Amino acid sequence: MTPPTTPRATYRFQFHKDFTFADAEALVPYLDDLGISHLYASPITTARSGSTHGYDVVDATRINPELGGEDAFRSLVAALRTRDMGVIIDIVPNHMGVAGGENAWWNDVLTHGDDSEFARYFDIDWREKLVLPILGDPLAETLASGALKVEQVDGGYVLEAYGEHRLPIRDEDQATALTDDIAALIDRQHYRLASWRVANDELNWRRFFTINDLAGLRAEDPVVFEATHALYFRLYAEGLIDGVRVDHVDGLTDPAGYCRQLRSRLDASERPADAPAGPAYIVIEKILADGEPLSTDWGVDGTSGYDFMEQVTALLHAPAGAEPLAELWAKTSGRSADFAPEELRARQELLAWQFDAQHRRCVAAFVALARSTPDCDGLTAGMLHRAIERLLWVFPVYRTYGTGGAAPASDATIRDTVRQRIVPFVPPGEGAVVDRILGWLAGIGLGDTALAAEAVRKFQQLSAPIAAKAVEDTAFYRYGRLLSRNDVGFDAAWLSMDIDAFHAAMIDRARDWPAAMLATATHDHKRGEDVRARLAVLSEAPDMWRACVERWIELAAPFTDDVDPTDTYMLFQTLVGAWPEDLAAGATQGLSAYAERIVAWQEKALREAKLRSSWEAPDDAYETRCHDLVRALLDPARSRAFLDDIVAFVGRIAPAAAANSLAQVALRYAVPGVPDLYQGTEMADLSLVDPDNRRPVDYARLRDRSAAKTPAKMALITRLLALRREHPAVFSEGAYEPVGLTGIRADRAIAFRRVGKEASLRCVVPLRCAERHIEAIDARDWWGDTALASGELLADLLGEHALSVEMLSSQQR
């Protein structure tokens, strides 16, 4: 039986100072009317002042006062409980925000160095001073500019940089802080001030990915675990929350051990009699590669839903579009038709650049391990460096899960894949070095066990950020066969998922992960769910798309001087995918607003790609040319022919895009799992990468709806949530049974049943029917003899409806 703490359906809110607990409390009746069971909150612990996301936690022991603090949170929970609703919160065990002087633990480390009681909290190599890469220039130049000063704050002295950073000074230097030579004063501190540009090469503490403002936590230390989780345990024990979503679990030293410990601590709590009984609901943010299983012994309910987002998006795409779209991309951009070369190049570049310091420290750990292992005297530091480098070039998953001893059995498949992939890159005669490292990752042939654990940890905490930054935050911005297949957790190398594979994945989900989250939009997505649904139509109409692109290249020619064709082609896709509903070709004001959204996306895309610009060295001239192109194309006075054409094209594919959107909704709410509704996406989600996907939601508009006004997407969500409320056991415990199809269009729909004890749900969802919608083919002519295995014709079952979702009694099934 499903525990009361397990959500029936969640609604994700992004909290910040402009959307607080009080704002959410006012929306509780709306969520209840929709059919939501649990509010799913972004991090609620105290984050850096003004944080728009909450993942830069500066005080893990206190609910964020900018959100209303604990009193407002309790009021929100009380409002939810009166409607038998609950709360799931996002927690951040991997890192903390350390910029701005607001983190007391970090400040204590800066003050007292490795003697600080909090030094063990952070992953710092204390063989040298803690490197603080916060300066805009080298230290000598910064001192000469006068940007560093000693200031008095709250009765003590601090070092102030640029009027922004306040750094603590050692206790023993307080008395002479004002009279000392500032350079000598700085030299005596437990930290070394440095230019931000040295971070990639000299940082001696683990950061989150490449963000110098976020320092890695050592959650594997029992003291750190208890200190950083005490608030969560108290909230759960008091019945204020029903579970958690764990952010970036792969950043931790031992994700499996952490999850089991979290499960044990939460479920040991004695909750109030009026709170839903446990066990706690626990999901993890985990990116699963194609074919990578999530171990069932971690004590979690599943992932936060990126794997489902990948599966359902791929299902919407037509496999026949892969080759022509790849050819069009290669011809237009001059880049590879395949994704693999882009991924390899990005991994090589980022490992040699942004992760150089972390890479060298990883190598040093393996050198120490080799020296402790009797038969490894022939392994040089250079050999180990080359082997680790090449392993990271080809590693097929975020990480392995051994901890220096025997590794999980699932790691064996990963190592086998690596052995196959790495062959072309291994220097002659050094294959044995690769085998030795893979053996150490498996817990084989170890020397000193403590050194082994440290070496394995450093490799795993490097392979995960390399995968994230090289693939999702670099290669995805360089490869543009079809942008709907470039999103968090996606494999851009393949375009489509066949129906049988989707069925198999859902059967596995029903068996192993019936309470895992089902997401199609998140605070981190690169394109909204309906942007992806619209772009998926292009996989069914590659010739029509090619013709449009060729026309648009000509129409845009006056504005594309020295703009890379790659960037122009990605711009065309983005304009089509995110085109606002009802935006007309002559709507100057609306087009201007849209242009600024696109410019913001474009700036991020150019800098993440790191080809013509970057965050580290923005090419202002090139970016300006690209932004000018956007504004010119969206200006009716200069590009009316282009605008007329793109509006006509978006209109032509709109029915097919809407069908994809509804198919996505139906699957999210009908397959095994807990569906999540990201804020505001009950209406069309035509958002782009953050911050666009975190724009304020117009809840007044969402609440002011009647049957006549409710869009089809919102109506379907409401209907399916009502079914989940009325028949909870069918969705939480019902089996997933594929339903066979026969006939001319048997491959253009997916059908299945969710079978419960008293009733069942039958779902029939058309797929990849763009031709029918674009050519306005009559439904009966389109479906012809296509029928369910029971003999029911789809033409009769569907008629002109987008899909069929029907509850069946035990007699009917």
XYZ file of N, CA, C and O in Angstrom, residues 471-574:
416
model
N 28.872 18.202 -21.449
C 27.749 17.787 -22.289
C 26.642 18.834 -22.248
O 26.335 19.487 -23.246
N 26.030 19.003 -21.079
C 24.831 19.829 -20.995
C 25.110 21.320 -21.117
O 24.277 22.066 -21.640
N 26.269 21.751 -20.624
C 26.538 23.184 -20.619
C 27.575 23.620 -21.652
O 28.035 24.765 -21.609
N 27.945 22.720 -22.545
C 28.856 23.109 -23.628
C 28.411 22.478 -24.950
O 27.960 23.180 -25.851
N 28.520 21.167 -25.046
C 28.213 20.492 -26.321
C 26.767 20.720 -26.755
O 26.484 20.836 -27.954
N 25.841 20.791 -25.799
C 24.436 21.032 -26.152
C 24.238 22.408 -26.780
O 23.233 22.657 -27.447
N 25.179 23.310 -26.552
C 25.100 24.643 -27.159
C 25.911 24.728 -28.447
O 25.954 25.779 -29.090
N 26.542 23.630 -28.811
C 27.318 23.585 -30.057
C 26.660 22.714 -31.127
O 26.971 22.846 -32.311
N 25.805 21.814 -30.689
C 25.209 20.832 -31.600
C 23.728 21.143 -31.756
O 22.996 21.211 -30.773
N 23.279 21.309 -32.998
C 21.915 21.772 -33.209
C 21.115 21.005 -34.230
O 20.318 21.605 -34.948
N 21.296 19.690 -34.278
C 20.448 18.919 -35.213
C 18.975 19.229 -34.952
O 18.224 19.556 -35.861
N 18.557 19.125 -33.699
C 17.212 19.527 -33.297
C 17.274 19.838 -31.811
O 17.521 18.956 -30.982
N 17.047 21.095 -31.465
C 17.300 21.556 -30.106
C 16.364 20.949 -29.069
O 16.660 20.977 -27.868
N 15.253 20.389 -29.498
C 14.344 19.739 -28.554
C 14.962 18.486 -27.949
O 14.439 17.955 -26.959
N 16.077 18.012 -28.517
C 16.735 16.824 -27.986
C 17.996 17.195 -27.199
O 18.801 16.319 -26.881
N 18.153 18.471 -26.889
C 19.288 18.940 -26.089
C 18.759 19.512 -24.780
O 18.475 20.705 -24.695
N 18.594 18.671 -23.781
C 18.119 19.181 -22.501
C 18.722 18.360 -21.373
O 19.375 17.336 -21.617
N 18.511 18.805 -20.158
C 19.127 18.173 -18.987
C 18.759 16.688 -18.937
O 17.578 16.331 -18.969
N 19.786 15.848 -18.878
C 19.557 14.415 -18.797
C 19.285 13.736 -20.123
O 19.044 12.524 -20.163
N 19.321 14.491 -21.229
C 19.029 13.921 -22.544
C 20.295 13.374 -23.195
O 21.403 13.787 -22.874
N 20.091 12.466 -24.127
C 21.176 11.963 -24.968
C 20.928 12.477 -26.380
O 20.100 11.943 -27.115
N 21.646 13.528 -26.749
C 21.427 14.166 -28.049
C 21.876 13.305 -29.208
O 21.601 13.625 -30.365
N 22.568 12.205 -28.918
C 23.038 11.331 -29.993
C 21.893 10.574 -30.657
O 22.016 10.144 -31.794
N 20.783 10.413 -29.948
C 19.648 9.724 -30.561
C 18.440 10.628 -30.529
O 18.231 11.382 -29.597
N 17.650 10.518 -31.586
C 16.545 11.454 -31.779
C 15.237 10.933 -31.211
O 14.431 11.704 -30.700
N 15.039 9.622 -31.293
C 13.708 9.088 -31.039
C 13.767 7.828 -30.188
O 14.791 7.136 -30.135
N 12.669 7.541 -29.510
C 12.511 6.307 -28.744
C 11.316 5.562 -29.323
O 10.242 6.146 -29.500
N 11.490 4.278 -29.614
C 10.358 3.569 -30.198
C 9.355 3.168 -29.128
O 9.654 3.136 -27.926
N 8.153 2.854 -29.563
C 7.045 2.621 -28.642
C 7.302 1.407 -27.762
O 7.030 1.434 -26.550
N 7.843 0.345 -28.317
C 8.107 -0.847 -27.509
C 9.124 -0.560 -26.407
O 8.996 -1.057 -25.284
N 10.139 0.257 -26.723
C 11.138 0.608 -25.707
C 10.509 1.449 -24.603
O 10.844 1.296 -23.422
N 9.590 2.320 -24.982
C 8.900 3.134 -23.968
C 8.048 2.239 -23.075
O 8.051 2.389 -21.838
N 7.320 1.313 -23.693
C 6.536 0.362 -22.894
C 7.430 -0.372 -21.901
O 7.085 -0.505 -20.715
N 8.564 -0.854 -22.368
C 9.480 -1.613 -21.509
C 9.952 -0.755 -20.341
O 10.034 -1.223 -19.186
N 10.251 0.519 -20.621
C 10.708 1.419 -19.558
C 9.607 1.652 -18.518
O 9.876 1.733 -17.317
N 8.356 1.753 -18.969
C 7.253 1.978 -18.039
C 6.943 0.722 -17.215
O 6.557 0.818 -16.042
N 7.099 -0.446 -17.809
C 6.927 -1.695 -17.051
C 7.979 -1.769 -15.952
O 7.680 -2.124 -14.800
N 9.222 -1.414 -16.294
C 10.289 -1.378 -15.288
C 9.967 -0.356 -14.192
O 10.195 -0.600 -13.009
N 9.436 0.766 -14.604
C 9.099 1.823 -13.643
C 8.011 1.339 -12.679
O 8.086 1.569 -11.466
N 6.987 0.673 -13.224
C 5.909 0.166 -12.374
C 6.426 -0.857 -11.372
O 5.967 -0.915 -10.225
N 7.400 -1.662 -11.796
C 7.949 -2.696 -10.920
C 8.901 -2.122 -9.868
O 8.789 -2.453 -8.683
N 9.808 -1.241 -10.299
C 10.883 -0.790 -9.411
C 10.673 0.596 -8.822
O 11.122 0.868 -7.705
N 10.021 1.480 -9.566
C 9.952 2.891 -9.142
C 8.543 3.459 -9.320
O 8.353 4.463 -10.010
N 7.538 2.867 -8.691
C 6.164 3.349 -8.888
C 5.907 4.735 -8.301
O 4.889 5.349 -8.607
N 6.833 5.222 -7.440
C 6.637 6.542 -6.832
C 7.698 7.548 -7.261
O 7.794 8.628 -6.673
N 8.500 7.215 -8.264
C 9.475 8.184 -8.773
C 8.746 9.360 -9.414
O 7.607 9.227 -9.878
N 9.400 10.498 -9.446
C 8.774 11.679 -10.039
C 8.736 11.588 -11.556
O 9.626 11.000 -12.179
N 7.721 12.218 -12.119
C 7.559 12.337 -13.569
C 7.570 13.822 -13.900
O 6.641 14.545 -13.556
N 8.626 14.277 -14.533
C 8.761 15.703 -14.834
C 8.851 15.911 -16.343
O 9.425 15.091 -17.059
N 8.299 17.012 -16.816
C 8.516 17.434 -18.201
C 8.954 18.897 -18.266
O 9.286 19.392 -19.341
N 8.949 19.564 -17.116
C 9.457 20.940 -17.030
C 10.055 21.116 -15.642
O 9.517 20.597 -14.659
N 11.173 21.831 -15.567
C 11.838 22.077 -14.285
C 12.437 23.476 -14.279
O 12.467 24.157 -15.306
N 12.974 23.857 -13.120
C 13.653 25.148 -13.008
C 14.967 25.147 -13.772
O 15.567 26.203 -13.985
N 15.430 23.969 -14.194
C 16.715 23.855 -14.895
C 16.583 23.513 -16.376
O 17.603 23.372 -17.057
N 15.373 23.340 -16.881
C 15.273 22.916 -18.279
C 15.802 23.991 -19.231
O 15.781 25.179 -18.922
N 16.272 23.549 -20.366
C 16.823 24.479 -21.357
C 15.740 25.002 -22.291
O 15.869 26.084 -22.861
N 14.680 24.217 -22.441
C 13.532 24.642 -23.247
C 12.273 24.092 -22.602
O 12.249 22.933 -22.169
N 11.232 24.910 -22.574
C 9.989 24.482 -21.961
C 9.393 23.270 -22.645
O 9.690 22.973 -23.807
N 8.515 22.582 -21.930
C 7.953 21.333 -22.453
C 7.206 21.542 -23.762
O 7.208 20.671 -24.638
N 6.586 22.703 -23.940
C 5.846 22.941 -25.180
C 6.735 23.488 -26.294
O 6.377 23.397 -27.473
N 7.892 24.040 -25.945
C 8.907 24.334 -26.966
C 9.397 23.024 -27.566
O 9.479 22.875 -28.786
N 9.707 22.064 -26.705
C 10.184 20.763 -27.198
C 9.098 20.055 -27.995
O 9.378 19.434 -29.032
N 7.857 20.149 -27.525
C 6.754 19.498 -28.238
C 6.574 20.088 -29.634
O 6.296 19.373 -30.601
N 6.751 21.405 -29.749
C 6.604 22.061 -31.059
C 7.769 21.702 -31.978
O 7.569 21.362 -33.152
N 8.988 21.753 -31.445
C 10.145 21.430 -32.283
C 10.154 19.959 -32.702
O 10.699 19.614 -33.754
N 9.557 19.094 -31.887
C 9.490 17.678 -32.253
C 8.755 17.474 -33.571
O 9.031 16.512 -34.307
N 7.839 18.368 -33.893
C 7.109 18.270 -35.165
C 8.071 18.312 -36.344
O 7.848 17.673 -37.375
N 9.180 19.037 -36.214
C 10.130 19.153 -37.319
C 10.747 17.804 -37.671
O 11.164 17.598 -38.816
N 10.807 16.886 -36.714
C 11.337 15.554 -37.014
C 10.425 14.792 -37.957
O 10.859 13.846 -38.623
N 9.148 15.205 -38.040
C 8.198 14.561 -38.953
C 8.090 15.293 -40.283
O 7.525 14.752 -41.236
N 8.617 16.503 -40.331
C 8.497 17.316 -41.547
C 9.833 17.943 -41.905
O 9.934 19.162 -42.080
N 10.894 17.138 -42.049
C 12.223 17.716 -42.294
C 12.324 18.447 -43.632
O 13.058 19.437 -43.728
N 11.602 17.986 -44.641
C 11.673 18.662 -45.942
C 11.015 20.035 -45.892
O 11.540 21.010 -46.452
N 9.870 20.099 -45.226
C 9.194 21.387 -45.079
C 10.073 22.343 -44.265
O 10.180 23.534 -44.581
N 10.710 21.815 -43.241
C 11.595 22.631 -42.416
C 12.804 23.103 -43.223
O 13.196 24.272 -43.142
N 13.374 22.232 -44.022
C 14.517 22.614 -44.850
C 14.145 23.775 -45.782
O 14.903 24.744 -45.920
N 12.984 23.676 -46.388
C 12.560 24.735 -47.304
C 12.418 26.073 -46.570
O 12.814 27.124 -47.092
N 11.879 26.032 -45.363
C 11.750 27.258 -44.570
C 13.120 27.834 -44.241
O 13.346 29.041 -44.386
N 14.021 26.983 -43.802
C 15.358 27.447 -43.425
C 16.046 28.106 -44.614
O 16.678 29.165 -44.474
N 15.929 27.504 -45.768
C 16.566 28.072 -46.956
C 15.995 29.449 -47.287
O 16.725 30.375 -47.646
N 14.667 29.590 -47.145
C 14.058 30.910 -47.383
C 14.527 31.914 -46.336
O 14.850 33.059 -46.642
N 14.563 31.479 -45.092
C 14.900 32.404 -44.012
C 16.361 32.834 -44.076
O 16.684 33.963 -43.705
N 17.211 31.964 -44.529
C 18.623 32.348 -44.686
C 18.729 33.495 -45.689
O 19.478 34.463 -45.473
N 17.971 33.402 -46.764
C 17.983 34.475 -47.763
C 17.390 35.762 -47.198
O 17.928 36.855 -47.398
N 16.261 35.634 -46.497
C 15.601 36.819 -45.952
C 16.437 37.488 -44.862
O 16.377 38.714 -44.675
N 17.219 36.685 -44.148
C 18.037 37.233 -43.062
C 19.391 37.725 -43.536
O 20.124 38.368 -42.767
N 19.729 37.455 -44.782
C 21.073 37.759 -45.295
C 21.528 39.200 -45.046
O 22.702 39.428 -44.725
N 20.650 40.197 -45.165
C 21.118 41.574 -44.925
C 21.607 41.827 -43.504
O 22.289 42.824 -43.253
N 21.262 40.912 -42.581
C 21.598 41.155 -41.171
C 22.583 40.135 -40.604
O 22.887 40.177 -39.408
N 23.056 39.208 -41.409
C 23.878 38.110 -40.878
C 25.357 38.256 -41.202
O 26.111 37.299 -41.106
N 25.779 39.443 -41.561
C 27.189 39.651 -41.867
C 28.054 39.267 -40.672
O 27.904 39.803 -39.571
N 28.953 38.303 -40.885
C 29.878 37.817 -39.858
C 29.160 37.242 -38.635
O 29.666 37.311 -37.521
N 27.984 36.684 -38.844
C 27.326 35.873 -37.814
C 27.468 34.415 -38.231
O 27.134 34.048 -39.350
N 27.987 33.611 -37.348
C 28.242 32.213 -37.666
C 26.943 31.506 -38.048
O 25.923 31.658 -37.360
N 26.932 30.733 -39.143
C 25.718 30.011 -39.558
C 25.175 29.105 -38.457
O 23.967 28.871 -38.381
N 26.068 28.586 -37.607
C 25.625 27.772 -36.476
C 24.671 28.557 -35.598
O 23.603 28.057 -35.205
N 25.039 29.777 -35.301
C 24.224 30.595 -34.407
C 22.936 31.050 -35.089
O 21.892 31.173 -34.435
N 23.003 31.273 -36.379
C 21.790 31.650 -37.111
C 20.802 30.496 -37.140
O 19.593 30.681 -36.916
N 21.293 29.294 -37.388
C 20.408 28.123 -37.476
C 19.769 27.815 -36.116
O 18.574 27.506 -36.032
N 20.549 27.895 -35.045
C 19.969 27.675 -33.721
C 18.957 28.767 -33.374
O 17.952 28.509 -32.705
N 19.214 29.973 -33.855
C 18.268 31.060 -33.640
C 16.942 30.759 -34.324
O 15.870 30.948 -33.736
N 16.982 30.292 -35.563
C 15.740 29.958 -36.268
C 14.926 28.927 -35.472
O 13.713 29.065 -35.306
N 15.591 27.893 -34.989
C 14.878 26.873 -34.213
C 14.261 27.465 -32.949
O 13.121 27.152 -32.588
N 15.027 28.324 -32.294
C 14.549 28.903 -31.037
C 13.371 29.838 -31.274
O 12.393 29.836 -30.515
